[in-house]
């Protein structure tokens, strides 16, 4: 936790007693907000200097307040006191079981959107925006996010199974022996119905000493030993097995959720198409452009993550 003390002088604004009591009531209610209310609440990028201007006078005696700010990850806490001893304490995020909801929400956004902590943390650094540590991110993933992702995947697979029950299937499978950065750490094999384009199942295997390239198995890379500088230049990103499993299941959830999209149309109502080069036929082909993907299910998963952190069962629709 970091803290700074700010003497907010030359003030012209203060909160009335009635306003403060109302806001304090809202603050206490925030602690018991429904997860959907928290997940659906708008989030803003607010500068500290602008925020502190709202608190620079005591709401009781109108004297200048000395404010102290501290952070816990993305959570901002403001405490203050005036010369007459009146106190102010404000937490700018709803708390769930002692954890700032914004810390879990940002962790969920990183995972659900296929991002990495490093890239988000670098952007936060450029904005001078406090963020939780990488170890906290991994802990929140493991304790609260991975279970929600797996539950959503299992529930969707049950729906897919019921939808395809009794129907003839045309199954096709494909394996990919790499992870982001082409590190060949995992092999993911998925099975899809070619008629509906729905993915029925997958298998994730961690590659250890051998892997295949389609023509045979090899026990070492074709290139020579890489220096430390070359390894860093590759920017390889390794995930744990649970992390790779969650990201694979998220990809399947997204794919199956958007297989029945209609063809996109122009403002004039004409169907949209695109030219795409086929590596297999070595020719350009015309393909229909589908409507934009829908990601409404992610909001449900965000709400479920907050519910799960509060000790509730994971309930997804």
C-alpha positions as a Markdown table, in Angstrom:
| # | Residue | x | y | z |
|---|---|---|---|---|
| 1 | Unk | 0.0 | 0.0 | 0.0 |
| 2 | Unk | 1.3 | 3.4 | -0.9 |
| 3 | Unk | 0.1 | 6.7 | 0.6 |
| 4 | Unk | 0.5 | 10.4 | -0.1 |
| 5 | Unk | -0.7 | 13.4 | 1.9 |
| 6 | Unk | -2.2 | 16.3 | 0.1 |
| 7 | Unk | -3.1 | 19.7 | 1.6 |
| 8 | Unk | -6.0 | 20.8 | -0.5 |
| 9 | Unk | -6.1 | 24.5 | 0.0 |
| 10 | Unk | -7.8 | 27.5 | -1.7 |
| 11 | Unk | -11.1 | 25.5 | -1.8 |
| 12 | Unk | -14.5 | 26.7 | -3.0 |
| 13 | Unk | -16.5 | 23.5 | -2.9 |
| 14 | Unk | -17.6 | 21.3 | 0.0 |
| 15 | Unk | -20.2 | 18.6 | 0.6 |
| 16 | Unk | -23.2 | 19.5 | 2.6 |
| 17 | Unk | -24.1 | 17.5 | 5.7 |
| 18 | Unk | -27.1 | 16.1 | 3.9 |
| 19 | Unk | -25.1 | 15.2 | 0.8 |
| 20 | Unk | -22.4 | 13.5 | 2.9 |
| 21 | Unk | -24.9 | 11.4 | 4.8 |
| 22 | Unk | -26.5 | 10.4 | 1.5 |
| 23 | Unk | -23.2 | 9.5 | 0.0 |
| 24 | Unk | -22.1 | 7.6 | 3.1 |
| 25 | Unk | -25.3 | 5.6 | 2.9 |
| 26 | Unk | -24.6 | 4.8 | -0.8 |
| 27 | Unk | -21.0 | 3.8 | 0.2 |
| 28 | Unk | -22.4 | 1.3 | 2.8 |
| 29 | Unk | -24.8 | 0.0 | 0.2 |
| 30 | Unk | -22.0 | -0.5 | -2.3 |
| 31 | Unk | -20.6 | -3.3 | -0.1 |
| 32 | Unk | -23.8 | -5.2 | -0.5 |
| 33 | Unk | -24.4 | -4.5 | -4.2 |
| 34 | Unk | -25.5 | -7.4 | -6.4 |
| 35 | Unk | -22.7 | -8.8 | -8.6 |
| 36 | Unk | -24.6 | -7.8 | -11.8 |
| 37 | Unk | -24.9 | -4.3 | -10.5 |
| 38 | Unk | -21.2 | -4.1 | -9.9 |
| 39 | Unk | -20.3 | -5.8 | -13.2 |
| 40 | Unk | -22.7 | -3.5 | -15.1 |
| 41 | Unk | -21.6 | -0.3 | -13.4 |
| 42 | Unk | -19.7 | 2.2 | -15.6 |
| 43 | Unk | -16.0 | 2.6 | -15.0 |
| 44 | Unk | -14.2 | 5.9 | -15.6 |
| 45 | Unk | -10.6 | 7.0 | -15.8 |
| 46 | Unk | -10.5 | 9.8 | -13.2 |
| 47 | Unk | -7.4 | 11.9 | -12.4 |
| 48 | Unk | -6.4 | 12.2 | -8.7 |
| 49 | Unk | -6.2 | 16.0 | -8.8 |
| 50 | Unk | -9.7 | 16.3 | -10.2 |
| 51 | Unk | -11.1 | 13.9 | -7.6 |
| 52 | Unk | -9.5 | 15.5 | -4.6 |
| 53 | Unk | -11.0 | 18.9 | -5.5 |
| 54 | Unk | -14.3 | 17.4 | -4.5 |
| 55 | Unk | -13.1 | 16.8 | -1.0 |
| 56 | Unk | -11.0 | 19.8 | -0.1 |
| 57 | Unk | -13.4 | 21.3 | 2.5 |
| 58 | Unk | -14.8 | 19.7 | 5.6 |
| 59 | Unk | -18.5 | 18.9 | 5.2 |
| 60 | Unk | -19.2 | 20.0 | 8.8 |
| 61 | Unk | -17.1 | 23.1 | 9.6 |
| 62 | Unk | -16.0 | 24.0 | 6.0 |
| 63 | Unk | -12.3 | 24.2 | 7.1 |
| 64 | Unk | -9.5 | 23.0 | 4.8 |
| 65 | Unk | -9.0 | 19.2 | 4.9 |
| 66 | Unk | -5.6 | 17.4 | 4.8 |
| 67 | Unk | -6.2 | 14.4 | 2.6 |
| 68 | Unk | -4.2 | 11.1 | 2.5 |
| 69 | Unk | -4.5 | 8.8 | -0.4 |
| 70 | Unk | -3.5 | 5.1 | -0.5 |
| 71 | Unk | -4.0 | 2.3 | -3.0 |
| 72 | Unk | -4.6 | -1.4 | -2.9 |
| 73 | Unk | -4.1 | -2.5 | -6.5 |
| 74 | Unk | -6.7 | -0.5 | -8.5 |
| 75 | Unk | -8.6 | 0.6 | -5.3 |
| 76 | Unk | -8.2 | 4.2 | -4.2 |
| 77 | Unk | -8.8 | 5.0 | -0.5 |
| 78 | Unk | -9.0 | 8.7 | 0.6 |
| 79 | Unk | -8.8 | 9.6 | 4.3 |
| 80 | Unk | -8.9 | 13.1 | 5.7 |
| 81 | Unk | -9.2 | 15.3 | 8.7 |
| 82 | Unk | -9.8 | 19.0 | 9.4 |
| 83 | Unk | -8.3 | 21.1 | 12.3 |
| 84 | Unk | -11.4 | 20.4 | 14.3 |
| 85 | Unk | -10.9 | 16.7 | 14.1 |
| 86 | Unk | -13.7 | 15.7 | 11.7 |
| 87 | Unk | -12.8 | 12.6 | 9.8 |
| 88 | Unk | -13.4 | 11.5 | 6.2 |
| 89 | Unk | -12.7 | 8.0 | 4.8 |
| 90 | Unk | -13.8 | 6.9 | 1.3 |
| 91 | Unk | -13.2 | 3.7 | -0.7 |
| 92 | Unk | -13.8 | 4.2 | -4.3 |
| 93 | Unk | -14.8 | 0.7 | -5.2 |
| 94 | Unk | -17.3 | -1.8 | -3.8 |
| 95 | Unk | -15.6 | -4.4 | -1.6 |
| 96 | Unk | -16.4 | -8.1 | -1.8 |
| 97 | Unk | -15.1 | -10.2 | 1.1 |
| 98 | Unk | -12.4 | -7.6 | 1.7 |
| 99 | Unk | -11.2 | -7.6 | -1.9 |
| 100 | Unk | -11.7 | -4.6 | -4.2 |
| 101 | Unk | -14.1 | -5.5 | -6.9 |
| 102 | Unk | -12.0 | -3.6 | -9.5 |
| 103 | Unk | -9.0 | -5.8 | -8.9 |
| 104 | Unk | -11.1 | -8.9 | -9.8 |
| 105 | Unk | -12.9 | -7.1 | -12.6 |
| 106 | Unk | -9.6 | -6.1 | -14.3 |
| 107 | Unk | -8.1 | -9.6 | -13.8 |
| 108 | Unk | -11.2 | -11.0 | -15.4 |
| 109 | Unk | -11.0 | -8.6 | -18.3 |
| 110 | Unk | -7.4 | -9.6 | -18.9 |
| 111 | Unk | -8.2 | -13.3 | -18.9 |
| 112 | Unk | -11.6 | -13.2 | -20.7 |
| 113 | Unk | -10.3 | -10.9 | -23.5 |
| 114 | Unk | -7.1 | -13.0 | -24.1 |
| 115 | Unk | -4.7 | -10.4 | -22.9 |
| 116 | Unk | -1.6 | -10.8 | -20.7 |
| 117 | Unk | -0.8 | -9.1 | -17.4 |
| 118 | Unk | 2.5 | -7.7 | -18.7 |
| 119 | Unk | 0.9 | -5.8 | -21.5 |
| 120 | Unk | -1.9 | -4.4 | -19.3 |
| 121 | Unk | 0.6 | -3.5 | -16.6 |
| 122 | Unk | 2.8 | -1.7 | -19.1 |
| 123 | Unk | -0.1 | 0.5 | -20.2 |
| 124 | Unk | -1.0 | 1.2 | -16.6 |
| 125 | Unk | 2.6 | 2.3 | -16.0 |
| 126 | Unk | 2.5 | 4.8 | -18.9 |
| 127 | Unk | -0.8 | 6.2 | -17.4 |
| 128 | Unk | 0.8 | 6.3 | -13.9 |
| 129 | Unk | -2.2 | 4.2 | -12.9 |
| 130 | Unk | -1.8 | 1.9 | -9.8 |
| 131 | Unk | -2.4 | -1.8 | -10.5 |
| 132 | Unk | -2.1 | -5.0 | -8.5 |
| 133 | Unk | 1.0 | -7.2 | -8.7 |
| 134 | Unk | 1.4 | -10.1 | -11.1 |
| 135 | Unk | 1.3 | -12.6 | -8.2 |
| 136 | Unk | -2.1 | -11.1 | -7.1 |
| 137 | Unk | -3.3 | -11.5 | -10.7 |
| 138 | Unk | -2.4 | -15.2 | -10.8 |
| 139 | Unk | -3.9 | -15.8 | -7.4 |
| 140 | Unk | -7.2 | -14.2 | -8.4 |
| 141 | Unk | -7.3 | -16.2 | -11.7 |
| 142 | Unk | -6.7 | -19.5 | -9.9 |
| 143 | Unk | -9.1 | -18.9 | -7.0 |
| 144 | Unk | -12.0 | -17.2 | -8.7 |
| 145 | Unk | -11.7 | -17.0 | -12.5 |
| 146 | Unk | -10.6 | -20.5 | -13.7 |
| 147 | Unk | -13.6 | -22.2 | -11.9 |
| 148 | Unk | -16.0 | -19.8 | -13.5 |
| 149 | Unk | -14.5 | -20.3 | -17.0 |
| 150 | Unk | -14.6 | -24.1 | -16.6 |
| 151 | Unk | -18.2 | -24.0 | -15.3 |
| 152 | Unk | -19.3 | -21.9 | -18.3 |
| 153 | Unk | -17.5 | -24.3 | -20.7 |
| 154 | Unk | -19.1 | -27.4 | -19.1 |
| 155 | Unk | -22.6 | -25.8 | -19.3 |
| 156 | Unk | -22.2 | -24.8 | -22.9 |
| 157 | Unk | -20.9 | -28.3 | -23.8 |
| 158 | Unk | -24.1 | -29.8 | -22.3 |
| 159 | Unk | -26.2 | -27.5 | -24.4 |
| 160 | Unk | -24.3 | -28.4 | -27.5 |
| 161 | Unk | -24.6 | -32.1 | -26.7 |
| 162 | Unk | -28.4 | -31.8 | -26.3 |
| 163 | Unk | -28.7 | -29.8 | -29.5 |
| 164 | Unk | -26.8 | -32.4 | -31.5 |
| 165 | Unk | -28.3 | -35.5 | -29.8 |
| 166 | Unk | -29.8 | -37.8 | -32.4 |
| 167 | Unk | -28.5 | -35.9 | -35.4 |
| 168 | Unk | -25.9 | -37.2 | -37.9 |
| 169 | Unk | -22.5 | -35.7 | -37.4 |
| 170 | Unk | -19.6 | -35.0 | -39.7 |
| 171 | Unk | -16.7 | -34.8 | -37.4 |
| 172 | Unk | -13.3 | -33.2 | -38.2 |
| 173 | Unk | -10.4 | -32.8 | -35.9 |
| 174 | Unk | -7.3 | -30.5 | -35.8 |
| 175 | Unk | -4.3 | -30.2 | -33.5 |
| 176 | Unk | -2.2 | -27.2 | -32.8 |
| 177 | Unk | 1.2 | -27.7 | -31.2 |
| 178 | Unk | 2.0 | -24.3 | -30.0 |
| 179 | Unk | 0.8 | -21.6 | -27.6 |
| 180 | Unk | 1.0 | -17.8 | -28.0 |
| 181 | Unk | 4.5 | -16.9 | -29.2 |
| 182 | Unk | 4.7 | -20.3 | -31.0 |
| 183 | Unk | 6.6 | -21.9 | -28.1 |
| 184 | Unk | 5.3 | -25.5 | -28.7 |
| 185 | Unk | 4.7 | -26.0 | -25.0 |
| 186 | Unk | 1.2 | -27.4 | -25.4 |
| 187 | Unk | -0.7 | -29.4 | -28.0 |
| 188 | Unk | -4.4 | -28.6 | -28.3 |
| 189 | Unk | -6.6 | -31.0 | -30.3 |
| 190 | Unk | -10.2 | -30.0 | -30.9 |
| 191 | Unk | -13.1 | -31.9 | -32.5 |
| 192 | Unk | -15.8 | -30.0 | -34.5 |
| 193 | Unk | -19.0 | -30.9 | -36.3 |
| 194 | Unk | -18.5 | -29.7 | -39.9 |
| 195 | Unk | -22.3 | -29.2 | -40.4 |
| 196 | Unk | -23.0 | -26.8 | -37.5 |
| 197 | Unk | -19.4 | -25.7 | -36.9 |
| 198 | Unk | -19.8 | -26.4 | -33.2 |
| 199 | Unk | -16.8 | -27.6 | -31.3 |
| 200 | Unk | -17.8 | -30.7 | -29.3 |
| 201 | Unk | -14.6 | -31.4 | -27.3 |
| 202 | Unk | -10.9 | -30.7 | -27.0 |
| 203 | Unk | -7.8 | -32.3 | -25.4 |
| 204 | Unk | -4.9 | -30.4 | -24.1 |
| 205 | Unk | -1.5 | -32.1 | -23.8 |
| 206 | Unk | 1.7 | -30.6 | -22.4 |
| 207 | Unk | 4.6 | -31.3 | -24.8 |
| 208 | Unk | 7.7 | -32.4 | -22.9 |
| 209 | Unk | 10.6 | -33.9 | -24.9 |
| 210 | Unk | 9.1 | -34.6 | -28.3 |
| 211 | Unk | 6.6 | -33.0 | -30.6 |
| 212 | Unk | 5.5 | -33.5 | -34.2 |
| 213 | Unk | 5.5 | -31.3 | -37.3 |
| 214 | Unk | 3.4 | -33.6 | -39.5 |
| 215 | Unk | 6.3 | -35.5 | -41.0 |
| 216 | Unk | 7.8 | -37.1 | -37.9 |
| 217 | Unk | 8.9 | -36.5 | -34.3 |
| 218 | Unk | 11.9 | -34.5 | -33.2 |
| 219 | Unk | 13.7 | -34.4 | -29.9 |
| 220 | Unk | 15.2 | -30.9 | -30.3 |
| 221 | Unk | 14.7 | -27.6 | -32.1 |
| 222 | Unk | 16.2 | -27.2 | -35.6 |
| 223 | Unk | 18.0 | -23.9 | -34.5 |
| 224 | Unk | 21.1 | -23.7 | -32.3 |
| 225 | Unk | 21.2 | -22.7 | -28.7 |
| 226 | Unk | 19.7 | -19.2 | -28.2 |
| 227 | Unk | 21.4 | -16.5 | -26.1 |
| 228 | Unk | 19.6 | -14.8 | -23.3 |
| 229 | Unk | 19.2 | -11.7 | -25.5 |
| 230 | Unk | 17.7 | -13.8 | -28.3 |
| 231 | Unk | 15.3 | -15.6 | -25.9 |
| 232 | Unk | 14.1 | -12.2 | -24.6 |
| 233 | Unk | 13.7 | -10.9 | -28.1 |
| 234 | Unk | 11.4 | -13.8 | -29.0 |
| 235 | Unk | 8.9 | -12.5 | -26.3 |
| 236 | Unk | 7.6 | -16.0 | -25.7 |
| 237 | Unk | 4.7 | -16.2 | -23.4 |
| 238 | Unk | 4.2 | -19.3 | -21.4 |
| 239 | Unk | 1.0 | -20.2 | -19.5 |
| 240 | Unk | 0.5 | -22.7 | -16.8 |
| 241 | Unk | -1.5 | -25.8 | -17.7 |
| 242 | Unk | -4.5 | -24.4 | -15.9 |
| 243 | Unk | -4.0 | -21.0 | -17.7 |
| 244 | Unk | -3.8 | -22.7 | -21.1 |
| 245 | Unk | -6.9 | -24.8 | -20.3 |
| 246 | Unk | -8.9 | -21.7 | -19.3 |
| 247 | Unk | -7.9 | -19.8 | -22.4 |
| 248 | Unk | -8.7 | -22.8 | -24.7 |
| 249 | Unk | -12.1 | -23.2 | -23.1 |
| 250 | Unk | -12.7 | -19.4 | -23.5 |
| 251 | Unk | -11.9 | -19.7 | -27.2 |
| 252 | Unk | -14.3 | -22.6 | -27.6 |
| 253 | Unk | -17.1 | -20.7 | -25.7 |
| 254 | Unk | -16.6 | -17.7 | -27.9 |
| 255 | Unk | -16.6 | -19.8 | -31.1 |
| 256 | Unk | -19.7 | -21.8 | -30.2 |
| 257 | Unk | -21.5 | -18.7 | -29.1 |
| 258 | Unk | -21.1 | -17.1 | -32.5 |
| 259 | Unk | -21.5 | -19.9 | -35.0 |
| 260 | Unk | -25.0 | -18.9 | -36.1 |
| 261 | Unk | -24.3 | -15.2 | -37.1 |
| 262 | Unk | -26.2 | -13.8 | -40.0 |
| 263 | Unk | -24.4 | -12.3 | -43.0 |
| 264 | Unk | -23.6 | -8.6 | -42.5 |
| 265 | Unk | -25.3 | -6.0 | -44.7 |
| 266 | Unk | -24.4 | -2.5 | -45.8 |
| 267 | Unk | -26.4 | 0.7 | -44.8 |
| 268 | Unk | -28.3 | 0.2 | -48.1 |
| 269 | Unk | -29.2 | -3.3 | -47.1 |
| 270 | Unk | -26.9 | -5.1 | -49.5 |
| 271 | Unk | -25.1 | -8.3 | -48.4 |
| 272 | Unk | -21.4 | -7.8 | -47.6 |
| 273 | Unk | -18.6 | -10.0 | -49.1 |
| 274 | Unk | -14.8 | -10.0 | -49.0 |
| 275 | Unk | -11.9 | -11.5 | -51.0 |
| 276 | Unk | -9.7 | -14.0 | -49.2 |
| 277 | Unk | -6.7 | -15.9 | -50.4 |
| 278 | Unk | -6.8 | -19.6 | -50.1 |
| 279 | Unk | -3.4 | -21.2 | -49.2 |
| 280 | Unk | -4.8 | -24.6 | -50.1 |
| 281 | Unk | -6.0 | -23.8 | -53.7 |
| 282 | Unk | -3.6 | -20.8 | -54.2 |
| 283 | Unk | -6.6 | -18.8 | -55.5 |
| 284 | Unk | -8.6 | -15.8 | -54.3 |
| 285 | Unk | -12.1 | -16.7 | -53.2 |
| 286 | Unk | -15.2 | -14.6 | -52.3 |
| 287 | Unk | -16.6 | -15.1 | -48.8 |
| 288 | Unk | -19.5 | -13.7 | -47.0 |
| 289 | Unk | -18.8 | -11.3 | -44.1 |
| 290 | Unk | -20.7 | -12.3 | -40.9 |
| 291 | Unk | -22.1 | -9.9 | -38.4 |
| 292 | Unk | -20.0 | -8.8 | -35.5 |
| 293 | Unk | -19.5 | -11.3 | -32.7 |
| 294 | Unk | -21.6 | -11.0 | -29.6 |
| 295 | Unk | -19.9 | -11.1 | -26.2 |
| 296 | Unk | -22.8 | -10.6 | -23.9 |
| 297 | Unk | -21.9 | -13.9 | -22.2 |
| 298 | Unk | -18.7 | -12.3 | -20.8 |
| 299 | Unk | -20.8 | -10.0 | -18.6 |
| 300 | Unk | -22.5 | -13.0 | -17.1 |
| 301 | Unk | -19.1 | -14.6 | -16.4 |
| 302 | Unk | -17.9 | -11.3 | -14.8 |
| 303 | Unk | -21.0 | -11.3 | -12.5 |
| 304 | Unk | -20.5 | -15.0 | -11.7 |
| 305 | Unk | -16.8 | -14.3 | -10.8 |
| 306 | Unk | -17.9 | -11.6 | -8.3 |
| 307 | Unk | -20.6 | -13.9 | -6.9 |
| 308 | Unk | -18.1 | -16.7 | -6.5 |
| 309 | Unk | -15.7 | -14.4 | -4.7 |
| 310 | Unk | -18.5 | -13.6 | -2.3 |
| 311 | Unk | -19.0 | -17.2 | -1.5 |
| 312 | Unk | -21.9 | -18.0 | -3.8 |
| 313 | Unk | -22.4 | -20.9 | -6.2 |
| 314 | Unk | -21.5 | -20.3 | -9.8 |
| 315 | Unk | -24.7 | -19.9 | -11.7 |
| 316 | Unk | -24.6 | -19.2 | -15.5 |
| 317 | Unk | -27.3 | -19.2 | -18.1 |
